[in-house]
Structures are given as C-alpha cells and as structure tokens.
PDB file of C-alpha atoms in Angstrom:
ATOM      1  CA  ASP A 779      25.043  72.113 -16.320  1.00 47.00           C
ATOM      2  CA  PHE A 780      26.039  74.729 -19.274  1.00 51.00           C
ATOM      3  CA  THR A 781      26.030  73.092 -22.789  1.00 66.00           C
ATOM      4  CA  ALA A 782      27.537  73.833 -26.038  1.00 79.00           C
ATOM      5  CA  LEU A 783      27.802  71.947 -29.052  1.00 84.00           C
ATOM      6  CA  ARG A 784      31.034  72.144 -31.204  1.00 84.00           C
ATOM      7  CA  LEU A 785      32.682  70.614 -33.939  1.00 85.00           C
ATOM      8  CA  GLU A 786      36.085  68.472 -33.586  1.00 79.00           C
ATOM      9  CA  ASN A 787      38.671  68.444 -36.542  1.00 67.00           C
ATOM     10  CA  SER A 788      36.811  70.546 -38.541  1.00 56.00           C
ATOM     11  CA  ASN A 789      37.261  72.226 -41.209  1.00 61.00           C
ATOM     12  CA  ASN A 790      34.937  74.987 -41.146  1.00 71.00           C
ATOM     13  CA  CYS A 791      31.530  73.284 -40.888  1.00 85.00           C
ATOM     14  CA  SER A 792      32.231  69.447 -41.466  1.00 87.00           C
ATOM     15  CA  GLY A 793      33.693  67.151 -38.332  1.00 87.00           C
ATOM     16  CA  ARG A 794      32.980  65.031 -35.255  1.00 88.00           C
ATOM     17  CA  LEU A 795      30.190  66.068 -33.208  1.00 91.00           C
ATOM     18  CA  GLN A 796      31.225  66.927 -29.477  1.00 89.00           C
ATOM     19  CA  VAL A 797      28.785  67.878 -26.411  1.00 88.00           C
ATOM     20  CA  PHE A 798      30.190  70.111 -23.553  1.00 83.00           C
ATOM     21  CA  TYR A 799      28.620  68.541 -20.617  1.00 80.00           C
ATOM     22  CA  ASN A 800      30.096  67.964 -16.079  1.00 75.00           C
ATOM     23  CA  GLY A 801      32.665  70.131 -17.455  1.00 71.00           C
ATOM     24  CA  THR A 802      34.013  67.951 -20.483  1.00 78.00           C
ATOM     25  CA  TRP A 803      33.451  67.559 -24.148  1.00 83.00           C
ATOM     26  CA  GLY A 804      32.188  64.404 -25.140  1.00 88.00           C
ATOM     27  CA  SER A 805      31.031  62.618 -28.567  1.00 90.00           C
ATOM     28  CA  ILE A 806      28.075  62.070 -29.722  1.00 92.00           C
ATOM     29  CA  CYS A 807      26.831  58.464 -30.914  1.00 92.00           C
ATOM     30  CA  SER A 808      25.329  57.692 -34.024  1.00 90.00           C
ATOM     31  CA  ASN A 809      22.449  55.699 -33.252  1.00 90.00           C
ATOM     32  CA  SER A 810      19.591  56.226 -34.121  1.00 88.00           C
ATOM     33  CA  MET A 811      21.487  59.518 -36.086  1.00 89.00           C
ATOM     34  CA  THR A 812      18.184  60.798 -38.260  1.00 89.00           C
ATOM     35  CA  PRO A 813      18.613  63.859 -41.299  1.00 91.00           C
ATOM     36  CA  LYS A 814      16.210  65.978 -39.086  1.00 92.00           C
ATOM     37  CA  THR A 815      19.104  65.138 -35.646  1.00 92.00           C
ATOM     38  CA  VAL A 816      21.790  66.283 -38.338  1.00 93.00           C
ATOM     39  CA  SER A 817      19.666  69.326 -39.505  1.00 91.00           C
ATOM     40  CA  LEU A 818      19.351  70.868 -35.890  1.00 91.00           C
ATOM     41  CA  ALA A 819      22.411  69.818 -35.183  1.00 90.00           C
ATOM     42  CA  CYS A 820      23.812  72.272 -38.254  1.00 89.00           C
ATOM     43  CA  LYS A 821      21.497  74.835 -37.618  1.00 87.00           C
ATOM     44  CA  GLU A 822      22.663  75.196 -34.224  1.00 84.00           C
ATOM     45  CA  LEU A 823      26.443  75.657 -34.897  1.00 82.00           C
ATOM     46  CA  GLY A 824      25.073  78.237 -37.396  1.00 82.00           C
ATOM     47  CA  CYS A 825      26.432  76.013 -40.681  1.00 85.00           C
ATOM     48  CA  GLY A 826      23.204  75.842 -42.613  1.00 85.00           C
ATOM     49  CA  ASN A 827      19.701  74.280 -42.366  1.00 85.00           C
ATOM     50  CA  GLY A 828      20.768  71.011 -43.017  1.00 87.00           C
ATOM     51  CA  GLY A 829      23.867  68.758 -43.641  1.00 90.00           C
ATOM     52  CA  SER A 830      25.117  64.670 -43.690  1.00 91.00           C
ATOM     53  CA  LEU A 831      26.623  62.292 -41.543  1.00 90.00           C
ATOM     54  CA  GLU A 832      30.000  60.223 -41.994  1.00 86.00           C
ATOM     55  CA  THR A 833      29.638  57.049 -42.634  1.00 79.00           C
ATOM     56  CA  ARG A 834      33.772  56.431 -43.490  1.00 76.00           C
ATOM     57  CA  LEU A 835      35.230  55.460 -40.382  1.00 74.00           C
ATOM     58  CA  PRO A 836      37.539  53.949 -38.460  1.00 74.00           C
ATOM     59  CA  TYR A 837      37.495  51.136 -36.566  1.00 71.00           C
ATOM     60  CA  GLY A 838      39.305  50.975 -33.197  1.00 75.00           C
ATOM     61  CA  ARG A 839      38.118  52.203 -29.519  1.00 79.00           C
ATOM     62  CA  VAL A 840      36.930  55.325 -28.170  1.00 76.00           C
ATOM     63  CA  SER A 841      39.266  56.740 -25.108  1.00 74.00           C
ATOM     64  CA  ALA A 842      36.718  60.176 -24.548  1.00 81.00           C
ATOM     65  CA  PRO A 843      33.663  60.563 -22.825  1.00 88.00           C
ATOM     66  CA  THR A 844      31.304  59.634 -25.767  1.00 90.00           C
ATOM     67  CA  TRP A 845      28.441  62.325 -23.778  1.00 87.00           C
ATOM     68  CA  LEU A 846      24.863  61.000 -25.929  1.00 91.00           C
ATOM     69  CA  ASP A 847      23.542  58.060 -27.790  1.00 92.00           C
ATOM     70  CA  ARG A 848      20.039  57.692 -29.880  1.00 92.00           C
ATOM     71  CA  VAL A 849      19.880  61.199 -30.367  1.00 92.00           C
ATOM     72  CA  GLN A 850      15.870  61.031 -32.243  1.00 90.00           C
ATOM     73  CA  CYS A 851      14.985  64.685 -33.361  1.00 90.00           C
ATOM     74  CA  GLY A 852      11.412  64.906 -35.383  1.00 87.00           C
ATOM     75  CA  GLU A 853       9.364  67.154 -37.077  1.00 85.00           C
ATOM     76  CA  ARG A 854       7.951  68.592 -33.892  1.00 84.00           C
ATOM     77  CA  ASN A 855      11.490  69.411 -32.424  1.00 83.00           C
ATOM     78  CA  SER A 856      12.891  73.154 -33.620  1.00 81.00           C
ATOM     79  CA  SER A 857      16.010  72.584 -32.005  1.00 82.00           C
ATOM     80  CA  PHE A 858      18.241  70.330 -30.911  1.00 87.00           C
ATOM     81  CA  TRP A 859      18.001  71.120 -27.261  1.00 82.00           C
ATOM     82  CA  GLN A 860      14.098  69.792 -27.521  1.00 83.00           C
ATOM     83  CA  CYS A 861      14.837  66.668 -28.945  1.00 88.00           C
ATOM     84  CA  PRO A 862      14.701  62.869 -26.550  1.00 89.00           C
ATOM     85  CA  SER A 863      17.422  60.470 -26.663  1.00 90.00           C
ATOM     86  CA  ALA A 864      19.466  58.065 -23.954  1.00 90.00           C
ATOM     87  CA  PRO A 865      20.460  59.780 -20.819  1.00 89.00           C
ATOM     88  CA  TRP A 866      23.926  61.501 -20.370  1.00 87.00           C
ATOM     89  CA  ASP A 867      26.646  58.271 -19.987  1.00 89.00           C
ATOM     90  CA  PRO A 868      30.234  58.942 -19.973  1.00 88.00           C
ATOM     91  CA  GLN A 869      30.397  55.251 -22.234  1.00 89.00           C
ATOM     92  CA  SER A 870      27.271  55.660 -24.257  1.00 89.00           C
ATOM     93  CA  CYS A 871      29.485  53.736 -26.952  1.00 90.00           C
ATOM     94  CA  ASN A 872      32.946  52.463 -27.436  1.00 85.00           C
ATOM     95  CA  ASP A 873      33.144  52.266 -31.196  1.00 85.00           C
ATOM     96  CA  LEU A 874      35.089  55.214 -33.115  1.00 82.00           C
ATOM     97  CA  ARG A 875      32.834  54.309 -36.135  1.00 85.00           C
ATOM     98  CA  ASP A 876      29.692  54.478 -33.594  1.00 88.00           C
ATOM     99  CA  GLU A 877      30.858  58.069 -33.148  1.00 90.00           C
ATOM    100  CA  THR A 878      28.853  61.495 -35.572  1.00 90.00           C
ATOM    101  CA  HIS A 879      30.550  62.755 -38.215  1.00 90.00           C
ATOM    102  CA  ILE A 880      28.638  65.338 -40.159  1.00 91.00           C
ATOM    103  CA  THR A 881      29.488  67.258 -43.121  1.00 90.00           C
ATOM    104  CA  CYS A 882      27.150  70.833 -42.935  1.00 90.00           C
ATOM    105  CA  ASN A 883      26.079  72.531 -46.103  1.00 86.00           C
ATOM    106  CA  GLY A 884      26.713  75.889 -44.912  1.00 75.00           C
ATOM    107  CA  ASN A 885      29.493  77.797 -43.702  1.00 67.00           C
ATOM    108  CA  CYS A 886      29.650  79.125 -40.393  1.00 61.00           C
ATOM    109  CA  GLU A 887      28.692  81.866 -39.211  1.00 52.00           C
ATOM    110  CA  ARG A 888      28.711  82.497 -35.514  1.00 49.00           C
ATOM    111  CA  PRO A 889      30.227  84.973 -33.412  1.00 45.00           C
ATOM    112  CA  GLY A 890      33.984  83.429 -32.715  1.00 45.00           C
ATOM    113  CA  HIS A 891      34.687  81.953 -36.271  1.00 46.00           C
ATOM    114  CA  ASN A 892      38.162  82.342 -37.147  1.00 45.00           C
ATOM    115  CA  PRO A 893      38.741  81.876 -40.995  1.00 43.00           C
ATOM    116  CA  HIS A 894      41.795  80.697 -40.895  1.00 39.00           C
ATOM    117  CA  THR A 895      41.452  77.890 -38.168  1.00 38.00           C
ATOM    118  CA  GLY A 896      37.868  76.235 -40.114  1.00 41.00           C
ATOM    119  CA  THR A 897      36.727  76.347 -35.241  1.00 43.00           C
ATOM    120  CA  CYS A 898      32.746  76.659 -34.987  1.00 51.00           C
ATOM    121  CA  PRO A 899      32.066  77.304 -31.722  1.00 46.00           C
ATOM    122  CA  GLY A 900      28.952  76.457 -30.363  1.00 45.00           C
ATOM    123  CA  ARG A 901      26.166  77.266 -28.398  1.00 41.00           C
ATOM    124  CA  SER A 902      24.653  77.682 -24.926  1.00 38.00           C
ATOM    125  CA  LEU A 903      21.976  76.209 -23.519  1.00 37.00           C
ATOM    126  CA  PRO A 904      20.432  77.998 -21.043  1.00 36.00           C
ATOM    127  CA  SER A 905      20.216  76.121 -17.317  1.00 38.00           C
ATOM    128  CA  PRO A 906      17.878  75.377 -14.770  1.00 40.00           C
ATOM    129  CA  ASP A 907      20.540  78.202 -13.087  1.00 44.00           C
ATOM    130  CA  ARG A 908      19.952  81.044 -15.214  1.00 45.00           C
ATOM    131  CA  GLU A 909      18.624  83.244 -13.327  1.00 56.00           C
ATOM    132  CA  LYS A 910      20.867  83.465 -10.666  1.00 81.00           C
ATOM    133  CA  ILE A 911      23.193  86.505 -11.104  1.00 88.00           C
ATOM    134  CA  ARG A 912      24.808  89.508  -8.777  1.00 91.00           C
ATOM    135  CA  ALA A 913      25.949  92.513  -9.416  1.00 92.00           C
ATOM    136  CA  VAL A 914      28.575  92.424  -6.892  1.00 92.00           C
ATOM    137  CA  GLY A 915      31.128  95.646  -6.153  1.00 91.00           C
ATOM    138  CA  GLY A 916      29.442  98.117  -6.575  1.00 90.00           C
ATOM    139  CA  GLU A 917      27.428 101.309  -4.849  1.00 88.00           C
ATOM    140  CA  ASP A 918      23.918  98.857  -4.508  1.00 89.00           C
ATOM    141  CA  GLU A 919      22.882  96.102  -6.188  1.00 88.00           C
ATOM    142  CA  CYS A 920      22.497  97.380 -10.031  1.00 92.00           C
ATOM    143  CA  SER A 921      26.069  97.658 -10.231  1.00 93.00           C
ATOM    144  CA  GLY A 922      29.045  96.890  -9.801  1.00 94.00           C
ATOM    145  CA  ARG A 923      31.025  92.963 -10.899  1.00 95.00           C
ATOM    146  CA  VAL A 924      28.320  90.840 -12.933  1.00 95.00           C
ATOM    147  CA  GLU A 925      28.847  87.345 -10.960  1.00 93.00           C
ATOM    148  CA  ILE A 926      26.685  84.370 -12.448  1.00 89.00           C
ATOM    149  CA  TRP A 927      25.871  80.965 -10.420  1.00 84.00           C
ATOM    150  CA  ARG A 928      26.957  77.484 -12.227  1.00 78.00           C
ATOM    151  CA  HIS A 929      28.081  74.616 -10.749  1.00 73.00           C
ATOM    152  CA  GLY A 930      27.142  75.317  -7.064  1.00 76.00           C
ATOM    153  CA  SER A 931      29.494  78.604  -6.943  1.00 82.00           C
ATOM    154  CA  TRP A 932      29.062  81.876  -8.335  1.00 88.00           C
ATOM    155  CA  GLY A 933      32.282  82.885 -10.919  1.00 90.00           C
ATOM    156  CA  THR A 934      32.366  86.086 -12.823  1.00 93.00           C
ATOM    157  CA  VAL A 935      32.500  86.590 -16.544  1.00 93.00           C
ATOM    158  CA  CYS A 936      35.542  87.508 -18.909  1.00 93.00           C
ATOM    159  CA  ASP A 937      35.357  91.349 -20.358  1.00 91.00           C
ATOM    160  CA  ASP A 938      36.571  89.895 -23.914  1.00 88.00           C
ATOM    161  CA  SER A 939      33.872  91.440 -26.011  1.00 88.00           C
ATOM    162  CA  TRP A 940      31.828  92.917 -23.549  1.00 94.00           C
ATOM    163  CA  ASP A 941      29.782  96.323 -24.897  1.00 93.00           C
ATOM    164  CA  MET A 942      26.332  97.542 -24.062  1.00 93.00           C
ATOM    165  CA  GLN A 943      24.534  94.587 -25.922  1.00 93.00           C
ATOM    166  CA  ASP A 944      25.634  92.773 -22.799  1.00 93.00           C
ATOM    167  CA  ALA A 945      25.318  94.986 -20.508  1.00 94.00           C
ATOM    168  CA  LYS A 946      21.532  95.931 -21.506  1.00 92.00           C
ATOM    169  CA  VAL A 947      21.445  91.626 -21.284  1.00 91.00           C
ATOM    170  CA  ALA A 948      22.457  91.895 -17.490  1.00 92.00           C
ATOM    171  CA  CYS A 949      20.840  94.591 -15.907  1.00 92.00           C
ATOM    172  CA  ARG A 950      17.600  93.330 -17.790  1.00 89.00           C
ATOM    173  CA  GLN A 951      18.304  89.708 -15.845  1.00 88.00           C
ATOM    174  CA  LEU A 952      19.108  91.822 -12.569  1.00 89.00           C
ATOM    175  CA  GLY A 953      15.695  93.429 -12.851  1.00 86.00           C
ATOM    176  CA  CYS A 954      17.514  97.257 -12.589  1.00 88.00           C
ATOM    177  CA  GLY A 955      16.021  98.717 -16.131  1.00 87.00           C
ATOM    178  CA  PRO A 956      18.405 100.657 -18.683  1.00 90.00           C
ATOM    179  CA  ALA A 957      22.183  99.867 -18.417  1.00 92.00           C
ATOM    180  CA  VAL A 958      24.111 102.918 -18.434  1.00 93.00           C
ATOM    181  CA  SER A 959      27.789 101.906 -19.007  1.00 93.00           C
ATOM    182  CA  ALA A 960      29.336  97.879 -19.185  1.00 94.00           C
ATOM    183  CA  LEU A 961      32.615  98.284 -17.873  1.00 94.00           C
ATOM    184  CA  ASP A 962      35.670  95.867 -18.160  1.00 91.00           C
ATOM    185  CA  GLU A 963      39.029  94.999 -16.360  1.00 90.00           C
ATOM    186  CA  ALA A 964      38.086  94.154 -13.366  1.00 91.00           C
ATOM    187  CA  ALA A 965      36.198  97.718 -12.593  1.00 92.00           C
ATOM    188  CA  PHE A 966      34.611  96.940  -9.354  1.00 93.00           C
ATOM    189  CA  GLY A 967      37.477  94.413  -7.515  1.00 92.00           C
ATOM    190  CA  GLU A 968      38.628  90.525  -8.778  1.00 91.00           C
ATOM    191  CA  GLY A 969      36.690  88.533  -8.217  1.00 91.00           C
ATOM    192  CA  MET A 970      36.898  85.127  -7.024  1.00 88.00           C
ATOM    193  CA  GLY A 971      36.575  81.538  -8.047  1.00 85.00           C
ATOM    194  CA  PRO A 972      36.606  80.208 -11.728  1.00 90.00           C
ATOM    195  CA  ILE A 973      35.237  82.088 -14.993  1.00 91.00           C
ATOM    196  CA  TRP A 974      31.944  81.383 -16.289  1.00 88.00           C
ATOM    197  CA  LEU A 975      31.927  82.613 -19.109  1.00 89.00           C
ATOM    198  CA  GLU A 976      33.618  83.986 -22.185  1.00 88.00           C
ATOM    199  CA  GLN A 977      32.702  85.740 -25.125  1.00 87.00           C
ATOM    200  CA  VAL A 978      29.888  86.935 -24.142  1.00 90.00           C
ATOM    201  CA  GLU A 979      27.968  88.132 -28.079  1.00 89.00           C
ATOM    202  CA  CYS A 980      24.802  89.475 -26.862  1.00 89.00           C
ATOM    203  CA  ARG A 981      22.372  90.807 -29.310  1.00 86.00           C
ATOM    204  CA  GLY A 982      20.165  93.115 -26.692  1.00 86.00           C
ATOM    205  CA  THR A 983      16.635  91.637 -27.082  1.00 82.00           C
ATOM    206  CA  GLU A 984      17.883  87.804 -24.608  1.00 80.00           C
ATOM    207  CA  LEU A 985      16.057  87.599 -21.344  1.00 80.00           C
ATOM    208  CA  SER A 986      19.442  86.204 -19.548  1.00 81.00           C
ATOM    209  CA  LEU A 987      23.499  86.519 -20.336  1.00 85.00           C
ATOM    210  CA  GLN A 988      22.580  82.448 -20.386  1.00 77.00           C
ATOM    211  CA  ASP A 989      21.149  83.087 -23.669  1.00 78.00           C
ATOM    212  CA  CYS A 990      23.450  84.842 -25.045  1.00 84.00           C
ATOM    213  CA  TRP A 991      25.796  83.047 -27.236  1.00 83.00           C
ATOM    214  CA  ALA A 992      29.785  82.307 -25.064  1.00 84.00           C
ATOM    215  CA  GLN A 993      32.105  80.501 -25.630  1.00 83.00           C
ATOM    216  CA  PRO A 994      32.994  78.530 -21.116  1.00 80.00           C
ATOM    217  CA  GLY A 995      35.293  80.036 -19.452  1.00 76.00           C
ATOM    218  CA  ASP A 996      37.542  76.763 -19.158  1.00 70.00           C
ATOM    219  CA  SER A 997      40.449  77.814 -21.953  1.00 71.00           C
ATOM    220  CA  GLY A 998      41.965  79.546 -19.465  1.00 77.00           C
ATOM    221  CA  ALA A 999      42.815  82.131 -21.827  1.00 81.00           C
ATOM    222  CA  CYS A1000      40.816  84.945 -19.786  1.00 90.00           C
ATOM    223  CA  ARG A1001      42.324  86.381 -15.158  1.00 90.00           C
ATOM    224  CA  HIS A1002      40.163  87.496 -13.226  1.00 91.00           C
ATOM    225  CA  LYS A1003      41.821  90.876 -13.893  1.00 92.00           C
ATOM    226  CA  GLU A1004      39.555  91.074 -16.862  1.00 92.00           C
ATOM    227  CA  ASP A1005      36.936  90.204 -14.813  1.00 94.00           C
ATOM    228  CA  ALA A1006      33.326  92.382 -16.541  1.00 94.00           C
ATOM    229  CA  ALA A1007      31.008  94.927 -14.951  1.00 95.00           C
ATOM    230  CA  VAL A1008      28.420  96.810 -15.520  1.00 95.00           C
ATOM    231  CA  ARG A1009      26.165  99.918 -14.157  1.00 93.00           C
ATOM    232  CA  CYS A1010      22.305 100.409 -14.104  1.00 94.00           C
ATOM    233  CA  SER A1011      19.731 103.149 -13.910  1.00 88.00           C
ATOM    234  CA  GLY A1012      18.536 100.856 -10.897  1.00 81.00           C
ATOM    235  CA  LEU A1013      14.840 102.101 -12.548  1.00 68.00           C
ATOM    236  CA  GLY A1014      13.061  99.642 -11.922  1.00 53.00           C
ATOM    237  CA  CYS A1015      10.652  97.257 -14.630  1.00 43.00           C
ATOM    238  CA  PRO A1016      11.675  98.188 -18.000  1.00 39.00           C
ATOM    239  CA  GLY A1017       9.471  95.599 -19.407  1.00 40.00           C
ATOM    240  CA  PRO A1018       9.970  92.881 -21.933  1.00 39.00           C
ATOM    241  CA  PRO A1019      12.266  93.324 -24.307  1.00 40.00           C
ATOM    242  CA  PRO A1020      10.927  93.285 -28.406  1.00 37.00           C
ATOM    243  CA  LEU A1021      11.594  89.870 -29.555  1.00 36.00           C
ATOM    244  CA  PRO A1022       9.094  89.110 -32.081  1.00 36.00           C
ATOM    245  CA  GLY A1023       7.007  86.578 -33.018  1.00 34.00           C
ATOM    246  CA  LEU A1024       6.857  85.826 -28.828  1.00 33.00           C
ATOM    247  CA  VAL A1025       4.427  87.269 -26.801  1.00 32.00           C
ATOM    248  CA  LEU A1026       5.646  87.159 -22.801  1.00 32.00           C
ATOM    249  CA  PRO A1027       3.377  87.530 -19.684  1.00 32.00           C
ATOM    250  CA  PHE A1028       4.785  90.673 -18.599  1.00 32.00           C
ATOM    251  CA  LEU A1029       5.622  90.671 -14.616  1.00 33.00           C
ATOM    252  CA  CYS A1030       7.050  92.832 -12.063  1.00 35.00           C
ATOM    253  CA  SER A1031      10.111  92.595 -10.879  1.00 35.00           C
ATOM    254  CA  CYS A1032      12.012  95.716 -10.040  1.00 37.00           C
ATOM    255  CA  HIS A1033      15.842  94.562  -7.843  1.00 37.00           C
ATOM    256  CA  ALA A1034      17.219  90.924  -7.893  1.00 38.00           C
ATOM    257  CA  ASP A1035      18.195  89.917  -4.556  1.00 38.00           C
ATOM    258  CA  PRO A1036      22.400  89.415  -4.561  1.00 37.00           C
ATOM    259  CA  THR A1037      22.320  86.522  -1.593  1.00 36.00           C
ATOM    260  CA  PRO A1038      22.031  83.086  -3.339  1.00 35.00           C
ATOM    261  CA  GLU A1039      20.093  81.548  -0.374  1.00 35.00           C
ATOM    262  CA  ARG A1040      17.033  84.452  -1.837  1.00 34.00           C
ATOM    263  CA  LEU A1041      17.879  83.222  -5.509  1.00 34.00           C
ATOM    264  CA  THR A1042      15.478  81.135  -6.716  1.00 34.00           C
ATOM    265  CA  GLY A1043      14.100  79.821 -10.313  1.00 37.00           C
ATOM    266  CA  SER A1044      12.130  81.382 -12.983  1.00 35.00           C
ATOM    267  CA  ARG A1045       8.938  79.041 -11.283  1.00 36.00           C
ATOM    268  CA  SER A1046       8.927  80.556  -7.714  1.00 40.00           C
ATOM    269  CA  ILE A1047       6.597  83.402  -7.156  1.00 53.00           C
ATOM    270  CA  SER A1048       7.572  86.522  -5.226  1.00 62.00           C
ATOM    271  CA  LEU A1049       6.554  89.252  -3.697  1.00 73.00           C
ATOM    272  CA  PRO A1050       6.331  91.886  -6.382  1.00 73.00           C
ATOM    273  CA  VAL A1051       4.974  89.486  -8.515  1.00 77.00           C
ATOM    274  CA  ILE A1052       1.853  89.099  -5.808  1.00 84.00           C
ATOM    275  CA  ILE A1053       1.257  92.691  -5.324  1.00 87.00           C
ATOM    276  CA  CYS A1054       1.116  92.213  -9.827  1.00 85.00           C
ATOM    277  CA  ILE A1055      -1.543  90.399  -9.641  1.00 89.00           C
ATOM    278  CA  ILE A1056      -3.659  92.086  -6.168  1.00 91.00           C
ATOM    279  CA  LEU A1057      -3.359  95.542  -8.271  1.00 91.00           C
ATOM    280  CA  GLY A1058      -5.005  94.060 -11.109  1.00 89.00           C
ATOM    281  CA  ALA A1059      -7.337  92.904  -9.175  1.00 91.00           C
ATOM    282  CA  LEU A1060      -7.910  95.999  -7.316  1.00 92.00           C
ATOM    283  CA  LEU A1061      -8.526  97.661 -11.244  1.00 92.00           C
ATOM    284  CA  CYS A1062     -10.524  94.724 -12.769  1.00 92.00           C
ATOM    285  CA  LEU A1063     -12.838  95.558 -10.190  1.00 91.00           C
ATOM    286  CA  LEU A1064     -12.558  99.362 -10.410  1.00 91.00           C
ATOM    287  CA  LEU A1065     -12.963  98.558 -14.013  1.00 91.00           C
ATOM    288  CA  ALA A1066     -16.106  96.468 -13.342  1.00 91.00           C
ATOM    289  CA  LEU A1067     -17.888  99.332 -10.977  1.00 91.00           C
ATOM    290  CA  LEU A1068     -17.155 102.722 -13.560  1.00 92.00           C
ATOM    291  CA  VAL A1069     -19.383  99.664 -15.675  1.00 91.00           C
ATOM    292  CA  GLY A1070     -22.242  98.949 -13.573  1.00 89.00           C
ATOM    293  CA  GLN A1071     -22.452 103.536 -12.375  1.00 90.00           C
ATOM    294  CA  VAL A1072     -22.784 103.907 -16.403  1.00 90.00           C
ATOM    295  CA  GLN A1073     -25.214 101.639 -16.841  1.00 88.00           C
ATOM    296  CA  SER A1074     -27.262 102.465 -13.968  1.00 88.00           C
ATOM    297  CA  ALA A1075     -27.078 105.928 -15.344  1.00 89.00           C
ATOM    298  CA  ARG A1076     -28.022 105.226 -18.650  1.00 87.00           C
ATOM    299  CA  ALA A1077     -31.277 103.234 -17.128  1.00 88.00           C
ATOM    300  CA  TRP A1078     -31.815 106.443 -14.742  1.00 89.00           C
ATOM    301  CA  HIS A1079     -31.798 108.908 -17.749  1.00 88.00           C
ATOM    302  CA  ARG A1080     -34.174 106.175 -19.698  1.00 85.00           C
TER     303      ARG A1080
END
C-alpha cells in the first residue's frame, strides 16, 4: 500500500498526525506514544529532529478512521516506518483525546511546502510493489509513458515537477541505462486508470520512484493529458547509484519485462542474475587455474 504521513490542520509543523493507508487518511492514536516516536515522525515530515506531544485535547467521538495505535519507536529504530505497532484497524481508538497532536521543533523542509498555508506534505513508504514499473507506448520497452503497479492495477505518474532527475530514477528502475529525456503532456499518449503519483521529487540517486518524495495522485488536480514519460538510452545495466554510506550488491538486470505476469518482487531471481552468477563462478575458476600455473612455473624455475 502507498503509505504517507501528514499533519492535518497544520500550522507549519504542528497539528494532528495522520497516516494515509488503504486509500484514506486517518489518525494515529497516542497510546504508548514515546518521545522517540514523536521525534521520528517529525523527522519523516521534514520538521526537525524532535517535538512534543500535545495533551490538552477536547473530548468527543472520532468520526474519521484511526488507523494506528501503540506505535512504539525505540532507540534501534531509525525511521518511523520501522517502529512496531498494533495491526491496521480503522477503529484503533474512538476518543478525540486519544488522537496524536504533535508540535515539532523545526520548520518544514520538504519539497512542496507551502509557506502561506503552512502545509507540510508527507513522505511515501516503499511498498512490496515498488519494482513494478513499465514504459508504455514508446518505440521499445525503454521509452514510453511511465506506469507503476499499485493496488492490483497499473496507473500513471503526473508530470507536475517531472524532470531529468525523476527520469533518471525511472530508467534505472526499468533497467534501461541513463535517461535521455523527461517528457510531459502525455508525449506517448494518455493512459487509463488511476494516476498513482503527483509532484514526484527525486534526487536522482534513488533505486525506485517509490523511494522518491511524492504526493498520492488522488487530489484530482492532475489529468491523463499530463501523464509523464521517459526516453532511456537502453544501454543496459547502469550500475548502482552513488549512495553515500550504503554498499549495494551489483546484480545485472538489463531490461525490465513490461508484462505484469513477469514483474515480481525483489526476492525473485531472474535469468540475467543467474547468468551473472555462472560467469562469476567461471571467472573464479579461471583465476584459480592461473594462480596454479604461476606457482608451478616458479617451482619448475627453482
């Protein structure tokens, strides 16, 4: 599921903490809420590294969903999404006094922050469907309208703020080498179905579009005439991006299969990966034989 955080009725970085789940925004209950949980929520929202929990709240019955309760972040958790909690439940709490209202110690630093309204949008959480992407309507599988798979259906990406940094990540996720161009205004035709993402803001180093900051595409502000598209070089494996402090294994996957039946999660082993493993084993064997020959020649020389 596409999951995000926000502060509703926010005055910059203060308001009611809500989570987007199952297509709906809902509150987070404050039972067992720790200072570490508040701190990680503020960090996720781009509102500093700490904050406080508001306790003087009015009495009343909650009308909207309350998705989460007993979110308990510990010292070992570095992200809000890593923290344990009670299972998803639209009626996690019923009293308005149990909803989480926080005040963070920083100002919103997220792309899309509106200084006039104080709205600080949230950040998306990578999902099990994060690798499912395809390019439709182009000359080949490395050019076309960008579509991603969510909630059992393909949907498009809005071209608002779509640029080369976003295209670079899309081409990397497709396994199609460096990006050549980032196209807008439905350059490869208008898509059908939902628009899953809006205002995508990638740095260019992410492995997936779902790792980039973005807004859910349910605002109604975007139409399919604004579908984003890419044209990639199609040169195959570009290698891992330069992520500081993170060492990733380099697995070849030169072309993404555009059909949903063949698009599987990151745990599956594809044919190019098997070929890479076999070639690596053969290379190791060749090096071992070469070392043996060198040692034999030295012994014969002595």
